[in-house]
Amino acid sequence: MVLVKTSERVGRVPPSGIRKFFELAEEREDVISLGVGEPDFSAPWAARDAAIASLERGQTSYTANRGMRELREAIADHCADRYDLDYDPGEEVLVTTGVSEGVDVALRALVDPGDRVAMVDPSYVSYRPGVLLADGEPLPVRTREEEHFRLTYDALQRAGASEADLLILCYPNNPTGAVMREEHLEPVAEFCREHDLRVLSDEIYADLTYEGEHTSIATLDGMRERTIVFNGFSKAYAMTGLRLGYALGPAEGISAMNRIHQYSMLSAPTTAQHAALEALESCEEDVEEMVRAFNRRRRFVLSRFSEMGLDCFEAKGAFYVFPEVPGNDGTFAEGLLEEQGVAVVPGSVFGGAGEGHLRISYASGLPQLKEAMNRMEAFLA
Amino acid sequence: MEPKRELLEALCANARTDTADLARQTGLSESEVEAAIADLEGEGTIRGYQAIVDWEEVDEDHARAAVELNVTLDRETGYAEVSERLAKFPEVSSLHLVSGNYDFLMIVEASSVRRISRFVSEKVAPVPEVTQTVTHFVMETYKEGGIEMNGDDDDDRLSVSP
């Protein structure tokens, strides 16, 4: 007898496509996983130490809904310095429990039933469920390897995004590692201005941009007033488990998001907020060092793929590369795991445009990457 | 970051990385890597390559001490002259001129505490410029060359995550 009746809404959300690979990988002992979406580093010690110190001082209460004032100020300063993003810490910054919560409350705050939400395909797995849970209609916009998986004006046009209300951008991109420089963002911004699209820009991998600087779409003409920018501490500061992110946007948008956040979350984890404050104040060098390490691994992996004859565009962001593989990506990934004990995530998990590709995470030490590449080479032979 | 600096960082992370892997990591060709390393060695930027050993794991005696040294200088003898004399001893594994209450910080290694004591009293203390020595025997090493001796390198991340 079914005692619990679940909602029609939750029924709309499909189970995670990654689950299967997680279970297969967990069954084996000798697996090298290139399927991990988080850094292998630990958070910088100074940030961890600040978290511990805050606990020792007994700072275990709630903070302001929007996050500690001091942290919001530090975030605003950091974003102004680093990304040219100017936001008022009083009205335009919301500290969230990871970017995931930020995107979720933004969707619930900005989407009306039936609103169309365009999103880059392939991209991170939570946008589509987020839109469905907010009663919106997901509209995937396919990107192509020939265009380095960048979103283009034509792709938006082709997908019918002129009818959309909202666009979710994610660059540097998970799973492709694609980046969009200012010249690539400008046509997208033009499309958004022409068709009055609001933008949710998930920039969690911004600091992991190689060979050049990250540009936020919110810095382009006429975009600030229609964009919510998301960033956080998970990737660049290796703080995934501390669950801390932030959203920047026009006061009305942030205030609407805060209305949901104050009831559902109350405030982001206090201990993590203390760690984040310290991270912004003193961990810049740790971040730079991690970024350089990621970049060496990126070059290593790309160069091994080219040696083994796997087609792979030169990803310049995040810690993923997205090679094309023969045949079905799911079958390939299962075979690779069974025969060689290397876990990866099939590209199709991230959307139809990811089919035929694998997401390879290089957030692992070089010795592991080296061994994994040798095993992949053996699998392909 | 310029290629040579990048190579240095890769070698500091693991000096045993072979040329082919260094080339893959830096985007240089193998011959460029070899040339750059030859330059770095030739100009004295890279002075050598060593293993970081946890002597606790080696089945033989090993002792180490940090020795504080005070020296007195005169017109003919400066820190450089004194340091040259001290550095020649194979027991001295590192030697630094430091700020603070003493002049040199010297790390001494030998097969036993007794040998170190004898070395300090018979070879170091008699050096005419040395006015005082304070020897601290190392009781436990927790971190060396950036590597934690009891570091736990288990990867506790989920094996697959979005």
CSV table of N, CA and C in Angstrom, one decimal, chain A residues 43-169:
chain,number,residue,atom,x,y,z
A,43,ALA,N,40.0,22.6,0.8
A,43,ALA,CA,39.9,24.1,0.9
A,43,ALA,C,41.3,24.6,1.5
A,44,PRO,N,41.7,25.8,1.1
A,44,PRO,CA,42.9,26.3,1.7
A,44,PRO,C,42.9,26.3,3.2
A,45,TRP,N,44.0,26.0,3.8
A,45,TRP,CA,44.0,25.8,5.3
A,45,TRP,C,43.5,27.0,6.0
A,46,ALA,N,43.9,28.2,5.5
A,46,ALA,CA,43.5,29.4,6.2
A,46,ALA,C,41.9,29.5,6.3
A,47,ALA,N,41.3,29.1,5.3
A,47,ALA,CA,39.8,29.1,5.2
A,47,ALA,C,39.2,28.1,6.2
A,48,ARG,N,39.8,26.9,6.2
A,48,ARG,CA,39.4,25.9,7.1
A,48,ARG,C,39.6,26.3,8.6
A,49,ASP,N,40.8,26.9,8.8
A,49,ASP,CA,41.1,27.4,10.1
A,49,ASP,C,40.2,28.4,10.6
A,50,ALA,N,39.7,29.3,9.7
A,50,ALA,CA,38.8,30.4,10.1
A,50,ALA,C,37.4,29.8,10.5
A,51,ALA,N,37.1,28.7,9.8
A,51,ALA,CA,35.8,28.0,10.1
A,51,ALA,C,35.9,27.4,11.5
A,52,ILE,N,37.1,26.7,11.8
A,52,ILE,CA,37.3,26.1,13.1
A,52,ILE,C,37.2,27.2,14.2
A,53,ALA,N,37.9,28.3,13.9
A,53,ALA,CA,38.0,29.4,14.9
A,53,ALA,C,36.6,29.9,15.2
A,54,SER,N,35.8,30.0,14.2
A,54,SER,CA,34.4,30.6,14.4
A,54,SER,C,33.6,29.6,15.2
A,55,LEU,N,33.9,28.3,15.1
A,55,LEU,CA,33.2,27.3,15.9
A,55,LEU,C,33.7,27.4,17.4
A,56,GLU,N,35.0,27.6,17.5
A,56,GLU,CA,35.5,27.8,18.9
A,56,GLU,C,35.0,29.0,19.6
A,57,ARG,N,34.7,30.0,18.8
A,57,ARG,CA,34.1,31.3,19.4
A,57,ARG,C,32.7,31.1,19.6
A,58,GLY,N,32.1,30.0,19.2
A,58,GLY,CA,30.7,29.7,19.4
A,58,GLY,C,29.8,30.4,18.4
A,59,GLN,N,30.3,30.7,17.2
A,59,GLN,CA,29.5,31.4,16.2
A,59,GLN,C,28.7,30.4,15.5
A,60,THR,N,27.7,29.9,16.1
A,60,THR,CA,26.8,28.9,15.5
A,60,THR,C,25.4,29.3,15.3
A,61,SER,N,25.2,30.6,15.4
A,61,SER,CA,23.8,31.1,15.2
A,61,SER,C,23.5,31.3,13.7
A,62,TYR,N,22.2,31.7,13.4
A,62,TYR,CA,21.9,32.1,12.1
A,62,TYR,C,22.6,33.4,11.8
A,63,THR,N,22.7,33.8,10.5
A,63,THR,CA,23.2,35.1,10.2
A,63,THR,C,22.0,35.8,9.5
A,64,ALA,N,22.2,37.1,9.1
A,64,ALA,CA,21.2,37.8,8.4
A,64,ALA,C,20.8,36.9,7.2
A,65,ASN,N,19.5,37.0,6.8
A,65,ASN,CA,19.1,36.2,5.6
A,65,ASN,C,20.0,36.3,4.4
A,66,ARG,N,20.4,37.5,4.1
A,66,ARG,CA,21.2,37.7,2.9
A,66,ARG,C,22.7,37.3,3.1
A,67,GLY,N,23.1,36.9,4.3
A,67,GLY,CA,24.4,36.6,4.6
A,67,GLY,C,25.1,37.7,5.5
A,68,MET,N,26.2,37.3,6.2
A,68,MET,CA,26.9,38.3,7.0
A,68,MET,C,27.2,39.6,6.2
A,69,ARG,N,27.0,40.7,6.8
A,69,ARG,CA,27.2,42.0,6.1
A,69,ARG,C,28.7,42.0,5.6
A,70,GLU,N,29.6,41.6,6.5
A,70,GLU,CA,31.0,41.7,6.2
A,70,GLU,C,31.4,40.8,5.0
A,71,LEU,N,30.7,39.7,4.9
A,71,LEU,CA,31.0,38.8,3.8
A,71,LEU,C,30.4,39.4,2.5
A,72,ARG,N,29.2,39.9,2.6
A,72,ARG,CA,28.7,40.5,1.4
A,72,ARG,C,29.5,41.7,0.9
A,73,GLU,N,30.1,42.4,1.8
A,73,GLU,CA,31.0,43.5,1.4
A,73,GLU,C,32.2,43.0,0.8
A,74,ALA,N,32.8,41.9,1.4
A,74,ALA,CA,34.0,41.3,0.8
A,74,ALA,C,33.7,40.7,-0.6
A,75,ILE,N,32.5,40.1,-0.8
A,75,ILE,CA,32.1,39.6,-2.1
A,75,ILE,C,32.0,40.7,-3.1
A,76,ALA,N,31.4,41.8,-2.7
A,76,ALA,CA,31.2,42.9,-3.6
A,76,ALA,C,32.5,43.5,-4.0
A,77,ASP,N,33.5,43.7,-3.0
A,77,ASP,CA,34.8,44.2,-3.4
A,77,ASP,C,35.5,43.2,-4.3
A,78,HIS,N,35.5,42.0,-4.0
A,78,HIS,CA,36.2,41.0,-4.8
A,78,HIS,C,35.6,41.0,-6.3
A,79,CYS,N,34.3,41.0,-6.4
A,79,CYS,CA,33.7,40.9,-7.8
A,79,CYS,C,34.0,42.2,-8.5
A,80,ALA,N,34.1,43.4,-7.8
A,80,ALA,CA,34.4,44.6,-8.5
A,80,ALA,C,35.8,44.6,-9.0
A,81,ASP,N,36.7,44.1,-8.1
A,81,ASP,CA,38.2,44.1,-8.5
A,81,ASP,C,38.4,43.1,-9.6
A,82,ARG,N,37.8,41.9,-9.5
A,82,ARG,CA,38.2,40.8,-10.3
A,82,ARG,C,37.4,40.8,-11.6
A,83,TYR,N,36.1,41.1,-11.6
A,83,TYR,CA,35.3,40.9,-12.7
A,83,TYR,C,34.6,42.1,-13.2
A,84,ASP,N,35.0,43.3,-12.6
A,84,ASP,CA,34.4,44.5,-13.0
A,84,ASP,C,32.8,44.5,-12.8
A,85,LEU,N,32.4,43.7,-11.8
A,85,LEU,CA,31.0,43.6,-11.5
A,85,LEU,C,30.7,44.5,-10.2
A,86,ASP,N,30.0,45.6,-10.4
A,86,ASP,CA,29.7,46.5,-9.2
A,86,ASP,C,28.3,46.3,-8.7
A,87,TYR,N,28.3,45.8,-7.5
A,87,TYR,CA,27.0,45.5,-6.8
A,87,TYR,C,27.0,46.0,-5.4
A,88,ASP,N,25.9,46.5,-4.9
A,88,ASP,CA,25.7,47.1,-3.6
A,88,ASP,C,25.5,45.9,-2.6
A,89,PRO,N,26.5,45.8,-1.6
A,89,PRO,CA,26.4,44.6,-0.7
A,89,PRO,C,25.1,44.7,0.1
A,90,GLY,N,24.4,45.8,0.2
A,90,GLY,CA,23.2,45.9,1.0
A,90,GLY,C,22.0,45.3,0.3
A,91,GLU,N,21.9,45.6,-1.0
A,91,GLU,CA,20.7,45.3,-1.7
A,91,GLU,C,20.8,44.3,-2.9
A,92,GLU,N,22.1,44.2,-3.3
A,92,GLU,CA,22.2,43.5,-4.6
A,92,GLU,C,23.1,42.2,-4.4
A,93,VAL,N,23.3,41.7,-3.2
A,93,VAL,CA,24.1,40.5,-3.0
A,93,VAL,C,23.3,39.6,-2.1
A,94,LEU,N,23.2,38.3,-2.5
A,94,LEU,CA,22.6,37.3,-1.7
A,94,LEU,C,23.5,36.1,-1.5
A,95,VAL,N,23.9,35.8,-0.3
A,95,VAL,CA,24.7,34.6,0.0
A,95,VAL,C,23.8,33.4,0.1
A,96,THR,N,24.2,32.4,-0.7
A,96,THR,CA,23.3,31.2,-0.8
A,96,THR,C,24.1,29.9,-0.4
A,97,THR,N,23.3,28.9,-0.3
A,97,THR,CA,23.9,27.6,0.1
A,97,THR,C,24.3,26.9,-1.2
A,98,GLY,N,25.5,27.4,-1.7
A,98,GLY,CA,25.9,26.9,-3.0
A,98,GLY,C,25.2,27.6,-4.1
A,99,VAL,N,25.8,27.6,-5.3
A,99,VAL,CA,25.1,28.2,-6.5
A,99,VAL,C,23.8,27.4,-6.7
A,100,SER,N,23.8,26.1,-6.4
A,100,SER,CA,22.6,25.3,-6.7
A,100,SER,C,21.3,26.0,-6.0
A,101,GLU,N,21.5,26.4,-4.8
A,101,GLU,CA,20.3,27.0,-4.1
A,101,GLU,C,20.0,28.3,-4.8
A,102,GLY,N,21.1,29.1,-5.2
A,102,GLY,CA,20.9,30.4,-5.8
A,102,GLY,C,20.0,30.2,-7.1
A,103,VAL,N,20.4,29.3,-7.9
A,103,VAL,CA,19.7,29.1,-9.2
A,103,VAL,C,18.3,28.6,-8.9
A,104,ASP,N,18.1,27.8,-8.0
A,104,ASP,CA,16.8,27.3,-7.6
A,104,ASP,C,15.9,28.4,-7.2
A,105,VAL,N,16.3,29.3,-6.3
A,105,VAL,CA,15.5,30.4,-5.8
A,105,VAL,C,15.3,31.4,-6.9
A,106,ALA,N,16.3,31.6,-7.7
A,106,ALA,CA,16.1,32.5,-8.8
A,106,ALA,C,15.0,32.0,-9.8
A,107,LEU,N,15.0,30.7,-10.1
A,107,LEU,CA,14.0,30.2,-11.0
A,107,LEU,C,12.6,30.3,-10.4
A,108,ARG,N,12.5,30.0,-9.1
A,108,ARG,CA,11.2,30.1,-8.5
A,108,ARG,C,10.8,31.6,-8.3
A,109,ALA,N,11.8,32.5,-8.2
A,109,ALA,CA,11.4,33.9,-8.0
A,109,ALA,C,11.1,34.6,-9.4
A,110,LEU,N,11.6,34.0,-10.5
A,110,LEU,CA,11.5,34.8,-11.7
A,110,LEU,C,10.6,34.1,-12.8
A,111,VAL,N,10.3,32.8,-12.6
A,111,VAL,CA,9.6,32.1,-13.6
A,111,VAL,C,8.1,31.9,-13.2
A,112,ASP,N,7.2,32.3,-14.2
A,112,ASP,CA,5.8,32.0,-14.0
A,112,ASP,C,5.5,30.7,-14.7
A,113,PRO,N,4.4,30.1,-14.3
A,113,PRO,CA,4.0,28.8,-15.0
A,113,PRO,C,3.9,29.0,-16.5
A,114,GLY,N,4.6,28.1,-17.2
A,114,GLY,CA,4.5,28.1,-18.6
A,114,GLY,C,5.6,29.0,-19.3
A,115,ASP,N,6.4,29.8,-18.5
A,115,ASP,CA,7.4,30.6,-19.0
A,115,ASP,C,8.5,29.7,-19.7
A,116,ARG,N,9.0,30.1,-20.8
A,116,ARG,CA,10.1,29.3,-21.4
A,116,ARG,C,11.4,29.7,-20.9
A,117,VAL,N,12.2,28.7,-20.5
A,117,VAL,CA,13.6,29.0,-20.1
A,117,VAL,C,14.6,28.3,-21.0
A,118,ALA,N,15.3,29.2,-21.7
A,118,ALA,CA,16.3,28.6,-22.6
A,118,ALA,C,17.5,28.3,-21.8
A,119,MET,N,18.2,27.2,-22.2
A,119,MET,CA,19.4,26.8,-21.5
A,119,MET,C,20.4,26.2,-22.5
A,120,VAL,N,21.7,26.4,-22.2
A,120,VAL,CA,22.7,25.9,-23.0
A,120,VAL,C,22.7,24.4,-22.9
A,121,ASP,N,22.8,23.7,-24.1
A,121,ASP,CA,22.8,22.3,-24.1
A,121,ASP,C,24.1,21.9,-24.8
A,122,PRO,N,25.0,21.2,-24.3
A,122,PRO,CA,24.9,20.6,-22.9
A,122,PRO,C,25.3,21.5,-21.8
A,123,SER,N,24.7,21.3,-20.6
A,123,SER,CA,25.2,22.0,-19.5
A,123,SER,C,24.8,21.3,-18.2
A,124,TYR,N,25.2,21.8,-17.1
A,124,TYR,CA,25.1,21.2,-15.8
A,124,TYR,C,23.7,20.7,-15.6
A,125,VAL,N,23.6,19.5,-14.9
A,125,VAL,CA,22.4,18.7,-14.8
A,125,VAL,C,21.2,19.3,-14.0
A,126,SER,N,21.4,20.4,-13.2
A,126,SER,CA,20.3,20.8,-12.4
A,126,SER,C,19.4,21.9,-12.9
A,127,TYR,N,19.8,22.5,-14.1
A,127,TYR,CA,19.0,23.6,-14.6
A,127,TYR,C,17.6,23.1,-15.0
A,128,ARG,N,17.6,22.0,-15.8
A,128,ARG,CA,16.4,21.5,-16.3
A,128,ARG,C,15.4,21.1,-15.2
A,129,PRO,N,15.8,20.3,-14.3
A,129,PRO,CA,14.9,20.0,-13.1
A,129,PRO,C,14.5,21.3,-12.4
A,130,GLY,N,15.4,22.2,-12.3
A,130,GLY,CA,15.1,23.5,-11.6
A,130,GLY,C,13.9,24.2,-12.3
A,131,VAL,N,14.0,24.2,-13.6
A,131,VAL,CA,13.0,24.9,-14.4
A,131,VAL,C,11.6,24.1,-14.3
A,132,LEU,N,11.7,22.8,-14.3
A,132,LEU,CA,10.5,22.0,-14.2
A,132,LEU,C,9.8,22.2,-12.8
A,133,LEU,N,10.7,22.2,-11.8
A,133,LEU,CA,10.1,22.4,-10.4
A,133,LEU,C,9.5,23.8,-10.3
A,134,ALA,N,10.0,24.7,-11.1
A,134,ALA,CA,9.4,26.1,-11.0
A,134,ALA,C,8.2,26.3,-12.0
A,135,ASP,N,7.8,25.1,-12.6
A,135,ASP,CA,6.7,25.1,-13.5
A,135,ASP,C,7.0,25.8,-14.8
A,136,GLY,N,8.2,26.0,-15.1
A,136,GLY,CA,8.6,26.6,-16.4
A,136,GLY,C,8.8,25.5,-17.5
A,137,GLU,N,9.0,25.9,-18.7
A,137,GLU,CA,9.3,25.0,-19.8
A,137,GLU,C,10.7,25.1,-20.3
A,138,PRO,N,11.5,24.0,-20.1
A,138,PRO,CA,12.9,24.1,-20.5
A,138,PRO,C,13.0,24.1,-22.0
A,139,LEU,N,13.9,25.0,-22.5
A,139,LEU,CA,14.1,25.1,-24.0
A,139,LEU,C,15.6,24.9,-24.2
A,140,PRO,N,16.1,23.7,-24.6
A,140,PRO,CA,17.5,23.5,-24.8
A,140,PRO,C,18.0,24.2,-26.0
A,141,VAL,N,19.1,24.9,-25.9
A,141,VAL,CA,19.7,25.5,-27.1
A,141,VAL,C,21.0,24.8,-27.4
A,142,ARG,N,21.0,24.0,-28.5
A,142,ARG,CA,22.2,23.2,-28.7
A,142,ARG,C,23.4,24.0,-29.2
A,143,THR,N,24.5,23.6,-28.6
A,143,THR,CA,25.8,24.2,-29.0
A,143,THR,C,26.6,23.1,-29.7
A,144,ARG,N,27.6,23.5,-30.5
A,144,ARG,CA,28.3,22.5,-31.3
A,144,ARG,C,29.8,22.6,-31.1
A,145,GLU,N,30.3,21.4,-31.3
A,145,GLU,CA,31.8,21.3,-31.1
A,145,GLU,C,32.5,22.2,-32.1
A,146,GLU,N,32.0,22.3,-33.3
A,146,GLU,CA,32.7,23.1,-34.3
A,146,GLU,C,32.8,24.6,-33.9
A,147,GLU,N,31.8,24.9,-33.0
A,147,GLU,CA,31.8,26.3,-32.5
A,147,GLU,C,32.4,26.3,-31.1
A,148,HIS,N,33.1,25.3,-30.7
A,148,HIS,CA,33.7,25.2,-29.4
A,148,HIS,C,32.7,25.2,-28.3
A,149,PHE,N,31.5,24.7,-28.6
A,149,PHE,CA,30.4,24.7,-27.6
A,149,PHE,C,30.1,26.0,-27.0
A,150,ARG,N,30.3,27.1,-27.8
A,150,ARG,CA,29.9,28.4,-27.4
A,150,ARG,C,28.5,28.6,-27.8
A,151,LEU,N,27.7,29.4,-27.1
A,151,LEU,CA,26.4,29.8,-27.5
A,151,LEU,C,26.5,30.9,-28.5
A,152,THR,N,25.7,30.8,-29.6
A,152,THR,CA,25.8,31.8,-30.6
A,152,THR,C,24.4,32.4,-30.8
A,153,TYR,N,24.4,33.5,-31.5
A,153,TYR,CA,23.1,34.2,-31.9
A,153,TYR,C,22.3,33.3,-32.7
A,154,ASP,N,22.9,32.6,-33.7
A,154,ASP,CA,22.2,31.7,-34.6
A,154,ASP,C,21.6,30.6,-33.8
A,155,ALA,N,22.3,30.0,-32.9
A,155,ALA,CA,21.8,28.9,-32.2
A,155,ALA,C,20.6,29.3,-31.4
A,156,LEU,N,20.6,30.5,-30.8
A,156,LEU,CA,19.5,31.0,-30.0
A,156,LEU,C,18.3,31.1,-31.0
A,157,GLN,N,18.5,31.7,-32.1
A,157,GLN,CA,17.5,31.9,-33.1
A,157,GLN,C,16.9,30.6,-33.6
A,158,ARG,N,17.7,29.6,-33.9
A,158,ARG,CA,17.3,28.3,-34.4
A,158,ARG,C,16.4,27.6,-33.4
A,159,ALA,N,16.8,27.8,-32.1
A,159,ALA,CA,16.1,27.0,-31.1
A,159,ALA,C,14.8,27.7,-30.7
A,160,GLY,N,14.5,28.9,-31.3
A,160,GLY,CA,13.3,29.6,-31.0
A,160,GLY,C,13.4,30.3,-29.6
A,161,ALA,N,14.6,30.7,-29.2
A,161,ALA,CA,14.7,31.4,-27.9
A,161,ALA,C,14.2,32.8,-27.9
A,162,SER,N,13.8,33.3,-29.1
A,162,SER,CA,13.2,34.7,-29.1
A,162,SER,C,11.9,34.7,-28.4
A,163,GLU,N,11.3,33.5,-28.2
A,163,GLU,CA,10.0,33.4,-27.5
A,163,GLU,C,10.3,33.1,-26.0
A,164,ALA,N,11.5,32.9,-25.6
A,164,ALA,CA,11.8,32.6,-24.2
A,164,ALA,C,11.8,33.8,-23.3
A,165,ASP,N,11.6,33.5,-22.0
A,165,ASP,CA,11.6,34.6,-21.1
A,165,ASP,C,12.9,34.8,-20.3
A,166,LEU,N,13.6,33.6,-20.3
A,166,LEU,CA,14.8,33.6,-19.5
A,166,LEU,C,15.9,32.7,-20.2
A,167,LEU,N,17.1,33.1,-20.0
A,167,LEU,CA,18.2,32.2,-20.5
A,167,LEU,C,19.2,31.9,-19.4
A,168,ILE,N,19.5,30.6,-19.3
A,168,ILE,CA,20.5,30.2,-18.3
A,168,ILE,C,21.8,29.9,-19.1
A,169,LEU,N,22.8,30.7,-18.7
A,169,LEU,CA,24.1,30.6,-19.3
A,169,LEU,C,25.0,29.9,-18.3
